[in-house]
Structures are given as C-alpha cells and as structure tokens.
CSV table of C-alpha atoms in Angstrom, one decimal:
chain,number,residue,atom,x,y,z
A,1,UNK,CA,2.9,6.3,-13.0
A,2,UNK,CA,3.8,9.8,-13.9
A,3,UNK,CA,7.1,10.7,-15.5
A,4,UNK,CA,8.5,12.0,-12.2
A,5,UNK,CA,7.8,8.8,-10.4
A,6,UNK,CA,9.3,6.7,-13.2
A,7,UNK,CA,12.4,8.9,-13.1
A,8,UNK,CA,12.8,8.5,-9.4
A,9,UNK,CA,12.5,4.7,-9.6
A,10,UNK,CA,14.9,4.6,-12.6
A,11,UNK,CA,17.5,6.6,-10.7
A,12,UNK,CA,17.3,4.6,-7.5
A,13,UNK,CA,17.2,1.3,-9.3
A,14,UNK,CA,20.2,2.2,-11.5
A,15,UNK,CA,22.3,3.1,-8.5
A,16,UNK,CA,21.4,-0.2,-6.8
A,17,UNK,CA,22.3,-2.2,-10.0
A,18,UNK,CA,25.4,-0.3,-10.9
A,19,UNK,CA,26.9,-0.3,-7.4
A,20,UNK,CA,29.8,-2.8,-7.2
A,21,UNK,CA,29.0,-6.1,-5.6
A,22,UNK,CA,29.5,-9.8,-5.9
A,23,UNK,CA,27.2,-10.1,-9.0
A,24,UNK,CA,29.1,-7.5,-11.0
A,25,UNK,CA,32.4,-9.0,-9.8
A,26,UNK,CA,31.3,-12.4,-11.2
A,27,UNK,CA,30.1,-10.9,-14.5
A,28,UNK,CA,33.4,-9.0,-15.0
A,29,UNK,CA,35.5,-12.0,-14.1
A,30,UNK,CA,33.7,-14.3,-16.5
A,31,UNK,CA,33.8,-11.8,-19.3
A,32,UNK,CA,37.5,-11.2,-18.9
A,33,UNK,CA,38.1,-15.0,-19.3
A,34,UNK,CA,35.4,-16.2,-21.7
A,35,UNK,CA,34.4,-13.1,-23.7
A,36,UNK,CA,31.2,-11.0,-23.9
A,37,UNK,CA,28.9,-13.5,-25.7
A,38,UNK,CA,29.4,-16.3,-23.2
A,39,UNK,CA,28.4,-14.1,-20.2
A,40,UNK,CA,25.1,-12.9,-21.7
A,41,UNK,CA,23.0,-15.9,-20.4
A,42,UNK,CA,24.3,-15.2,-16.9
A,43,UNK,CA,23.3,-11.6,-17.1
A,44,UNK,CA,19.8,-12.5,-18.4
A,45,UNK,CA,19.4,-14.9,-15.4
A,46,UNK,CA,20.3,-12.1,-13.0
A,47,UNK,CA,17.8,-9.8,-14.7
A,48,UNK,CA,15.1,-12.5,-14.6
A,49,UNK,CA,15.7,-12.8,-10.9
A,50,UNK,CA,15.1,-9.1,-10.3
A,51,UNK,CA,11.8,-9.3,-12.3
A,52,UNK,CA,10.7,-12.2,-10.0
A,53,UNK,CA,11.4,-10.2,-6.9
A,54,UNK,CA,9.7,-7.1,-8.4
A,55,UNK,CA,6.6,-9.2,-9.2
A,56,UNK,CA,6.4,-10.7,-5.8
A,57,UNK,CA,6.7,-7.3,-4.2
A,58,UNK,CA,4.0,-5.8,-6.3
A,59,UNK,CA,1.7,-8.7,-5.6
A,60,UNK,CA,2.3,-8.4,-1.9
A,61,UNK,CA,4.0,-11.7,-1.5
A,62,UNK,CA,7.1,-10.5,0.4
A,63,UNK,CA,5.7,-11.7,3.7
A,64,UNK,CA,5.0,-15.1,2.2
A,65,UNK,CA,8.5,-15.2,0.8
A,66,UNK,CA,9.9,-14.5,4.2
A,67,UNK,CA,8.1,-17.5,5.6
A,68,UNK,CA,10.0,-19.6,3.0
A,69,UNK,CA,13.4,-18.3,4.1
A,70,UNK,CA,14.8,-21.8,4.1
A,71,UNK,CA,13.9,-22.3,0.4
A,72,UNK,CA,15.6,-19.0,-0.7
A,73,UNK,CA,18.6,-19.9,1.5
A,74,UNK,CA,18.9,-23.2,-0.4
A,75,UNK,CA,18.6,-21.3,-3.8
A,76,UNK,CA,21.3,-18.9,-2.7
A,77,UNK,CA,23.7,-21.7,-1.8
A,78,UNK,CA,23.0,-23.5,-5.1
A,79,UNK,CA,23.9,-20.3,-6.9
A,80,UNK,CA,27.0,-19.8,-4.9
A,81,UNK,CA,28.0,-23.4,-5.5
A,82,UNK,CA,27.7,-22.9,-9.3
A,83,UNK,CA,29.8,-19.7,-9.0
A,84,UNK,CA,32.5,-21.8,-7.3
A,85,UNK,CA,32.3,-24.4,-10.1
A,86,UNK,CA,32.8,-21.6,-12.6
A,87,UNK,CA,35.7,-20.3,-10.6
A,88,UNK,CA,37.4,-23.7,-10.6
A,89,UNK,CA,36.9,-23.9,-14.4
A,90,UNK,CA,38.6,-20.5,-14.9
A,91,UNK,CA,41.4,-21.4,-12.5
A,92,UNK,CA,42.2,-24.7,-14.3
A,93,UNK,CA,41.5,-23.3,-17.9
A,94,UNK,CA,44.2,-23.8,-20.5
A,95,UNK,CA,46.4,-20.9,-21.5
A,96,UNK,CA,44.4,-20.0,-24.6
A,97,UNK,CA,41.3,-17.9,-24.3
A,98,UNK,CA,38.2,-19.8,-23.2
A,99,UNK,CA,36.3,-17.9,-25.9
A,100,UNK,CA,38.1,-20.1,-28.4
A,101,UNK,CA,36.7,-23.3,-26.9
A,102,UNK,CA,33.3,-24.6,-28.1
A,103,UNK,CA,30.6,-24.0,-25.5
A,104,UNK,CA,29.5,-27.2,-23.6
A,105,UNK,CA,26.0,-28.5,-24.3
A,106,UNK,CA,23.5,-26.7,-22.1
A,107,UNK,CA,26.0,-24.1,-21.0
A,108,UNK,CA,23.7,-21.2,-21.7
A,109,UNK,CA,20.8,-22.7,-19.7
A,110,UNK,CA,23.1,-23.5,-16.8
A,111,UNK,CA,24.5,-20.0,-16.8
A,112,UNK,CA,21.0,-18.5,-16.9
A,113,UNK,CA,19.8,-20.7,-14.0
A,114,UNK,CA,23.0,-19.8,-12.1
A,115,UNK,CA,22.4,-16.1,-12.5
A,116,UNK,CA,18.7,-16.6,-11.5
A,117,UNK,CA,19.6,-18.6,-8.4
A,118,UNK,CA,22.2,-16.0,-7.3
A,119,UNK,CA,19.7,-13.2,-7.6
A,120,UNK,CA,16.8,-14.9,-5.9
A,121,UNK,CA,19.1,-15.7,-2.9
A,122,UNK,CA,21.0,-12.4,-2.8
A,123,UNK,CA,20.1,-10.4,0.3
A,124,UNK,CA,21.1,-7.2,-1.4
A,125,UNK,CA,18.4,-7.7,-4.0
A,126,UNK,CA,15.9,-8.8,-1.3
A,127,UNK,CA,16.5,-5.6,0.7
A,128,UNK,CA,15.9,-3.4,-2.4
A,129,UNK,CA,12.6,-4.9,-3.5
A,130,UNK,CA,11.3,-5.6,0.0
A,131,UNK,CA,12.4,-2.4,1.8
A,132,UNK,CA,13.5,0.2,-0.6
A,133,UNK,CA,11.1,-0.2,-3.5
A,134,UNK,CA,8.0,0.5,-1.4
A,135,UNK,CA,9.6,3.8,-0.4
A,136,UNK,CA,9.9,4.8,-4.1
A,137,UNK,CA,6.7,3.3,-5.5
A,138,UNK,CA,3.3,3.1,-3.9
A,139,UNK,CA,2.7,-0.6,-4.3
A,140,UNK,CA,-0.9,-0.4,-3.0
A,141,UNK,CA,-1.9,2.0,-5.8
A,142,UNK,CA,0.0,0.4,-8.6
A,143,UNK,CA,-2.0,-0.3,-11.8
A,144,UNK,CA,-1.3,-2.9,-14.5
A,145,UNK,CA,0.0,-0.2,-16.8
A,146,UNK,CA,2.3,1.2,-14.1
A,147,UNK,CA,3.6,-2.4,-13.4
A,148,UNK,CA,4.3,-2.9,-17.1
A,149,UNK,CA,6.2,0.5,-17.2
A,150,UNK,CA,8.3,-0.6,-14.2
A,151,UNK,CA,9.0,-4.0,-15.7
A,152,UNK,CA,10.1,-2.3,-18.9
A,153,UNK,CA,12.4,0.1,-17.0
A,154,UNK,CA,13.8,-2.7,-14.8
A,155,UNK,CA,14.6,-4.8,-17.8
A,156,UNK,CA,16.2,-2.0,-19.7
A,157,UNK,CA,18.3,-0.7,-16.8
A,158,UNK,CA,19.6,-4.0,-15.5
A,159,UNK,CA,20.5,-5.5,-18.9
A,160,UNK,CA,22.2,-2.4,-20.3
A,161,UNK,CA,24.1,-1.8,-17.0
A,162,UNK,CA,25.4,-5.3,-16.5
A,163,UNK,CA,26.1,-5.9,-20.2
A,164,UNK,CA,28.0,-2.6,-20.2
A,165,UNK,CA,30.2,-4.0,-17.4
A,166,UNK,CA,30.7,-7.2,-19.4
A,167,UNK,CA,31.4,-5.3,-22.6
A,168,UNK,CA,34.1,-3.2,-21.0
A,169,UNK,CA,35.7,-6.2,-19.4
A,170,UNK,CA,35.7,-7.9,-22.8
A,171,UNK,CA,37.5,-4.9,-24.4
A,172,UNK,CA,40.2,-5.2,-21.8
A,173,UNK,CA,40.5,-8.9,-22.4
A,174,UNK,CA,41.1,-8.3,-26.2
A,175,UNK,CA,44.2,-6.3,-25.4
A,176,UNK,CA,45.8,-9.3,-23.9
A,177,UNK,CA,47.9,-11.5,-26.2
A,178,UNK,CA,50.5,-13.1,-23.9
A,179,UNK,CA,49.7,-16.7,-22.8
A,180,UNK,CA,51.4,-16.0,-19.5
A,181,UNK,CA,49.2,-12.9,-18.9
A,182,UNK,CA,46.1,-14.9,-20.0
A,183,UNK,CA,46.9,-17.6,-17.5
A,184,UNK,CA,47.2,-15.0,-14.7
A,185,UNK,CA,43.9,-13.4,-15.8
A,186,UNK,CA,42.1,-16.8,-15.7
A,187,UNK,CA,43.4,-17.4,-12.2
A,188,UNK,CA,42.7,-14.0,-10.9
A,189,UNK,CA,39.2,-13.9,-12.3
A,190,UNK,CA,38.6,-17.4,-11.0
A,191,UNK,CA,39.6,-16.2,-7.5
A,192,UNK,CA,37.3,-13.1,-7.9
A,193,UNK,CA,34.4,-15.3,-8.8
A,194,UNK,CA,35.0,-17.6,-5.8
A,195,UNK,CA,35.2,-14.5,-3.6
A,196,UNK,CA,31.9,-13.3,-5.0
A,197,UNK,CA,30.3,-16.6,-4.1
A,198,UNK,CA,31.7,-16.4,-0.6
A,199,UNK,CA,30.5,-12.9,-0.2
A,200,UNK,CA,27.0,-13.8,-1.2
A,201,UNK,CA,27.0,-16.9,1.0
A,202,UNK,CA,28.2,-14.9,4.0
A,203,UNK,CA,25.3,-12.4,3.8
A,204,UNK,CA,22.4,-13.0,6.0
C-alpha cells in the first residue's frame, strides 16, 4: 500500500479503537482497581481478536464467518460471562488495592482469553472489519507486503491506544489513598465492568 492508503487506514482504525465503548470501559475499570500491569494481558487479548478479524477479512472468510453466527454468539457470551466474573471480583475485593494481592495462577492467560473472546464476539468489531475496512482498503488487490503493513499498523495502534487508557486510569488510581475511597472505586469499577458485559451481550 502507498503511504496515503496506510494513513487513511490508520486514521479510520484509530478512531474506531479510541471511541469509547464497552471494551475501553472494562479496561479502565480493571486498571483503576488492579493497576496497569494486571490489565496488559486483557489488552493483548483484545488486540489479538482484532488481528483475527483482520485476517479473516483479508482472506475473504467473512461470509463463512457469518454462517457460523451461533459459534461467535457463544464466544461473545463466554467473554461477557468472564467480564461479569471480573466485576464480581472487583465488587467483593478487600479494601486494599488489588495490585497488592499476588496474581492467581493462570490469571494472565484467562485475561488474554477473556479479551480475545470479547473481541471475537463484539458486533462493533465485526462491523468494522466486515463493512468499513473494505471501504478503506481494496481487499481484492492486497499483497502479502500490504497485509504485513496493515498488521503492523493494527498492532501498534490498538495496543498503544488501549494501553494509554489503562495507563491514565492507573495514574488516577495512584492518587487514591483512602480505604473508603478505594472500596468505592472497586465497587464502581465492578459495576462499570458488569455494564460493559451487558452492553456487549445486548448488541446483535
């Protein structure tokens, strides 16, 4: 792809990623309660999901994916169920920061798979890669080099954007020292995460 085409794709994709939605709400909520480092696997799972959708779109498998709507619906609900579990953990967390607690065995992998499931079943992501991406990129004429360039841009944009949200939320969290305030943050962020799960589940 030429530079102009890459810039158009980068701009449109950045706007899609950065626009507030259930995924960003979940990332901010978890970072507020557990800190930046323990939200990274979740972000990486979301990014991996975008790359899966991108690959399917480039390979022309979107029609095939639509025939397996039930499978992606099950994946979506699995991701939403995991978000609700995380929300419950935040709501019932002790007053001290969750960052001070040792991570559970396999927590990083579960967070990664949770982010992946949410993205694979998120209708907003589907619409972008199935409907909007073909308007920006000529998928019929894409070359292996152009695909590699798009993958690199996609990886850079989604990770820096979502980790940026998580980092800012972590900075806010570090300003909090009152146990009472920390309890409120845990419960509010747990509610936000549950709301994000409900919002994704309600989308067609």
